[in-house]
Short mmCIF file of C-alpha atoms in Angstrom, two decimals:
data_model
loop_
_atom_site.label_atom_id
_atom_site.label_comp_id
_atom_site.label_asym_id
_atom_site.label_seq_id
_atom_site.Cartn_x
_atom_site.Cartn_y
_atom_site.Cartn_z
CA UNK B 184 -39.61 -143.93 -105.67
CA UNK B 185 -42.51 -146.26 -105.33
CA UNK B 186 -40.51 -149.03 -107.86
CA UNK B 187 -37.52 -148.60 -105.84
CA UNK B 188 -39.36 -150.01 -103.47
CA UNK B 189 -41.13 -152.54 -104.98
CA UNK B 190 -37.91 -154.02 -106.33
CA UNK B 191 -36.25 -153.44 -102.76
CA UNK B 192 -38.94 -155.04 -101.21
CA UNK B 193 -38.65 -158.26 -103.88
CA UNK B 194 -35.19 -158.77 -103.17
CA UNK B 195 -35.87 -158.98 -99.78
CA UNK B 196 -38.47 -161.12 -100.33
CA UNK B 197 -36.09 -163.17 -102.10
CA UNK B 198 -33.24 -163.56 -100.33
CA UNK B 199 -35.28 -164.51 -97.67
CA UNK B 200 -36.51 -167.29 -99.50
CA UNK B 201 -33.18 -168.17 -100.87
CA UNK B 202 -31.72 -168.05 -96.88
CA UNK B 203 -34.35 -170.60 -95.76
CA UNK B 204 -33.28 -173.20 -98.74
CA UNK B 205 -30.42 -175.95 -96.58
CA UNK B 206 -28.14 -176.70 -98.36
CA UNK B 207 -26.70 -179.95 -100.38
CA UNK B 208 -22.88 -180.26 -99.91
CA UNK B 209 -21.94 -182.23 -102.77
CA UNK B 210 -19.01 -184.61 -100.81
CA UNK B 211 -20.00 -188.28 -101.78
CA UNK B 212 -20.60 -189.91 -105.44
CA UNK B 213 -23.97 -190.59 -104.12
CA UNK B 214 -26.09 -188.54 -101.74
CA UNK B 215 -30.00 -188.85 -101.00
CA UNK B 216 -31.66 -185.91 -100.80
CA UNK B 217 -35.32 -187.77 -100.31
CA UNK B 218 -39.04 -186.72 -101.12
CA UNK B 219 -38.91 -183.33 -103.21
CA UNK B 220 -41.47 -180.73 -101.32
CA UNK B 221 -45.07 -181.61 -103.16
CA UNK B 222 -48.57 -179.99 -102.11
CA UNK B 223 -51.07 -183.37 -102.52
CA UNK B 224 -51.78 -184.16 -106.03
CA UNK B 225 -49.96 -181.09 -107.37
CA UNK B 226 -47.41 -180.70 -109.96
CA UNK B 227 -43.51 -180.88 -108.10
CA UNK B 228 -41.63 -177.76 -108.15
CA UNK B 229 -38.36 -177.91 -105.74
CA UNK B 230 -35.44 -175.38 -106.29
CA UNK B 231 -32.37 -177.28 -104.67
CA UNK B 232 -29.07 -174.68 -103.60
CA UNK B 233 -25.92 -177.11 -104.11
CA UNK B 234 -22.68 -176.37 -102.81
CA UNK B 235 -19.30 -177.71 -105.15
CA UNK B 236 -15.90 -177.66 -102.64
CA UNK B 237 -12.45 -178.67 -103.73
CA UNK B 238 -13.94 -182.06 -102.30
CA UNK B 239 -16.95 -182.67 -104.60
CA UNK B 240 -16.15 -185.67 -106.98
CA UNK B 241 -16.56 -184.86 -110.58
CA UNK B 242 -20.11 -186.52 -111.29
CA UNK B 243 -22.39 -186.84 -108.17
CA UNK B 244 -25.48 -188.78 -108.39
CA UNK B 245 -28.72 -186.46 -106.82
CA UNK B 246 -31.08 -189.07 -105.81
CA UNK B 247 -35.05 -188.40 -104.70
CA UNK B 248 -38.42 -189.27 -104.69
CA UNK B 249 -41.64 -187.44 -106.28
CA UNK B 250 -45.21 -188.21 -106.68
CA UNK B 251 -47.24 -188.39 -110.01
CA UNK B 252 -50.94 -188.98 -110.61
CA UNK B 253 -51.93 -192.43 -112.82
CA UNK B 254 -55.09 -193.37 -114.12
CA UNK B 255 -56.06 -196.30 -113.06
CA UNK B 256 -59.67 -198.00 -112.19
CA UNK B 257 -61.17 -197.04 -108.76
CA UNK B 258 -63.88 -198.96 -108.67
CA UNK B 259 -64.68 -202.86 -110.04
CA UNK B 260 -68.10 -204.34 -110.25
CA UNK B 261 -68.66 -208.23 -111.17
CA UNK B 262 -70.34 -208.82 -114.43
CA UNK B 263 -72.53 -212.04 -114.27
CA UNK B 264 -73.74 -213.82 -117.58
CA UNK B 265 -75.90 -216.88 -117.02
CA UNK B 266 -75.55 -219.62 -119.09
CA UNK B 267 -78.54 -221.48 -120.87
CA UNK B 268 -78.95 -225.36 -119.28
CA UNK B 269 -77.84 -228.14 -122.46
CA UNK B 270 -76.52 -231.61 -122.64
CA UNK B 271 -73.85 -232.92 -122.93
CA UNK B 272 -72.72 -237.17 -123.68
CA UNK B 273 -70.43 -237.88 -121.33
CA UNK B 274 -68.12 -240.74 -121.11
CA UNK B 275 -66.24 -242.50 -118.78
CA UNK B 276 -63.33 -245.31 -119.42
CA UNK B 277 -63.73 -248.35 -117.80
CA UNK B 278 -61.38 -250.51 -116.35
CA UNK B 279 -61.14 -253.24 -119.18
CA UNK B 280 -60.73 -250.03 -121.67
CA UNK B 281 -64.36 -249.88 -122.65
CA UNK B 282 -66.72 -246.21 -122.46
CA UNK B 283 -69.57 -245.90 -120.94
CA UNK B 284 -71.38 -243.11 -122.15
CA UNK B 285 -74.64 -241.04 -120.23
CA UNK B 286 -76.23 -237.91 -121.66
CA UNK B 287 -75.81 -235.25 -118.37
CA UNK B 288 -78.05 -232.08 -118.33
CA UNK B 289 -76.26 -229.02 -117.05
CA UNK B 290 -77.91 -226.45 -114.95
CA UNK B 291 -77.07 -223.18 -112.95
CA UNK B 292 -74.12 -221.96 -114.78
CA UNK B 293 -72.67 -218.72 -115.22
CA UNK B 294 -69.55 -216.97 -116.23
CA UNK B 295 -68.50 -214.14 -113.67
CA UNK B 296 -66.37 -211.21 -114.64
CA UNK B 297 -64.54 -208.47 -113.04
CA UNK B 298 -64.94 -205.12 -114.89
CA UNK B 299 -63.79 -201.31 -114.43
CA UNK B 300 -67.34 -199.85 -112.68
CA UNK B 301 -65.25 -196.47 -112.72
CA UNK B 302 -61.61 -195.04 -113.24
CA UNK B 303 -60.16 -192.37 -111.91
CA UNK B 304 -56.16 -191.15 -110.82
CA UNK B 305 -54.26 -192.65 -108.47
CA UNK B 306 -51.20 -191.22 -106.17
CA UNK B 307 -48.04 -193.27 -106.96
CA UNK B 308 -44.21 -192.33 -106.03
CA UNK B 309 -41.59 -192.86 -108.36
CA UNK B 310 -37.60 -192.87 -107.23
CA UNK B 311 -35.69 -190.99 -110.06
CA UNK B 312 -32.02 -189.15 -109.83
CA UNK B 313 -29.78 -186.61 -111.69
CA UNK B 314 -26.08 -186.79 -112.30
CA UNK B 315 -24.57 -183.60 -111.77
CA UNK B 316 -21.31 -183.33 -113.71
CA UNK B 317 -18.66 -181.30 -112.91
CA UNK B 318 -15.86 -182.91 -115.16
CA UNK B 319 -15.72 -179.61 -117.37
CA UNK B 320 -15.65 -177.08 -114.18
CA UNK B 321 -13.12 -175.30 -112.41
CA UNK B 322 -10.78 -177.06 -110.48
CA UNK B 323 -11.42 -175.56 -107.08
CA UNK B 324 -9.02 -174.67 -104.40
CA UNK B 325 -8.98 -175.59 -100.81
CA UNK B 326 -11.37 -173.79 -98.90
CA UNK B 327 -12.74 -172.02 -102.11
CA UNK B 328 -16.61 -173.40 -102.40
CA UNK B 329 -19.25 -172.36 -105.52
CA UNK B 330 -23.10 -172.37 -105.46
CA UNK B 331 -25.36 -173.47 -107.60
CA UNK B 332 -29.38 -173.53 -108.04
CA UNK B 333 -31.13 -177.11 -109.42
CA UNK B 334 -34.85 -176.96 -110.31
CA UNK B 335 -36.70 -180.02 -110.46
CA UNK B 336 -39.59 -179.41 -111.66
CA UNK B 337 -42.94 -181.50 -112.98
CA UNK B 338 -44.90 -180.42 -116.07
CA UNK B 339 -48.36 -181.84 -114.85
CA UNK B 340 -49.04 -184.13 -112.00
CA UNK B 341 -49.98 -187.01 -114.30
CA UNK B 342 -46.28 -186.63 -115.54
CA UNK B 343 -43.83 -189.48 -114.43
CA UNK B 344 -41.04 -187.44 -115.14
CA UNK B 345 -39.30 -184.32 -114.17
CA UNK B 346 -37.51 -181.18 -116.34
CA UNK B 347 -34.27 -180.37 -114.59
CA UNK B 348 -32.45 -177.29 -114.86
CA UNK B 349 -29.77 -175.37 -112.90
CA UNK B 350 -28.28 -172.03 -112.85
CA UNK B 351 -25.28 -170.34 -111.08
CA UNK B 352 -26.21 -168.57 -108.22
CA UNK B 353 -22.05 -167.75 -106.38
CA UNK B 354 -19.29 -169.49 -108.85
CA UNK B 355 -15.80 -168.69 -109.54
CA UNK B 356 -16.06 -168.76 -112.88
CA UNK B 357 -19.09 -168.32 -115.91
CA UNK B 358 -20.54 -171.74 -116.63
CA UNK B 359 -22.32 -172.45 -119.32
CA UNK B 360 -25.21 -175.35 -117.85
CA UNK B 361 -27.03 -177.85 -120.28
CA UNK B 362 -29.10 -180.93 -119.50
CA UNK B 363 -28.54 -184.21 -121.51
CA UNK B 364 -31.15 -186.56 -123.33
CA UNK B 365 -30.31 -188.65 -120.29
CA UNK B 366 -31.52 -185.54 -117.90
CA UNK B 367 -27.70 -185.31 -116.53
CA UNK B 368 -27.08 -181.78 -116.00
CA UNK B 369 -23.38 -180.61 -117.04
CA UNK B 370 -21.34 -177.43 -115.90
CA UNK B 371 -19.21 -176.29 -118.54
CA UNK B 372 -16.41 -173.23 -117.25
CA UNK B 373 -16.31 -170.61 -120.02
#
């Protein structure tokens, strides 16, 4: 009785969560769907709900934004090396193409540098997207609609890339979902 309802109360729990996702209606080749959800300095983790119609073209092109860590100096101090005085012979061309040369004595010198006092990570923001491909699906009727799950999600915070994955959440048919080399995510109807 007691894991009844444990599991009762987790699929409570998570349809909740599921009913507060919006979502994407996939009607344009392109849509924007912005800055994924990111805590400060902390790995990205968004689970997107996408919704296919009879519309939907047969690739659309996901585009967003996350952040990623990079190490990079914080802090630059100037590193100052005086140089020892010398002579040098100098000479000068005069006008009827003759030198006249001087012995000059230089004094005061120094070679200034700028050099990492201290690195440490810095918050960038990269723009990245995902082709969603469709080409292999079923062709939809009008009216008839299917759902689908994408997770974007980041490994470490100091990664400038994302995994992507997806799953079927309400379809009308099995799919079988891979992601590409090129991190394009295909739905295949079985």
């Amino acid at each position: 009785m007691k894991k009844l309802l444990i599991a009762t109360a987790a699929l409570i729990l998570s349809t909740t969560a599921f009913a507060q996702q919006t979502e994407i209606l996939l009607d344009s080749k392109r849509i924007t769907y912005g800055p994924v959800n990111q805590e400060s300095n902390a790995p990205a983790n968004e689970l997107l709900v996408i919704k296919r119609t009879s519309a939907t073209p047969s690739k659309v092109t996901l585009k967003y934004s996350f952040n990623y860590m990079e190490k990079k100096c914080v802090s630059y101090a100037v590193k100052v090396e005086k140089i020892k005085r010398f002579n040098q012979m100098v000479c000068d061309k005069n006008a009827d193409e003759s030198h006249q040369c001087s012995e000059v004595e230089y004094t005061g010198l120094y070679n200034a540098e700028t050099v990492c006092k201290k690195e440490g990570l810095i918050r960038k923001t990269k723009d990245a997207e995902v082709t969603l491909n469709f080409k292999s699906a079923v062709k939809l009727t009008e009216g008839a609609e299917e759902t689908f799950q994408v997770n974007l999600k980041q490994k470490r915070s100091t990664s400038g890339s994302l995994v992507k994955s997806a799953q079927t959440v309400n379809a009308a048919s099995m799919y079988k979902i891979s992601t590409t080399v090129f991190g394009s995510i295909k739905f295949k109807a079985k």
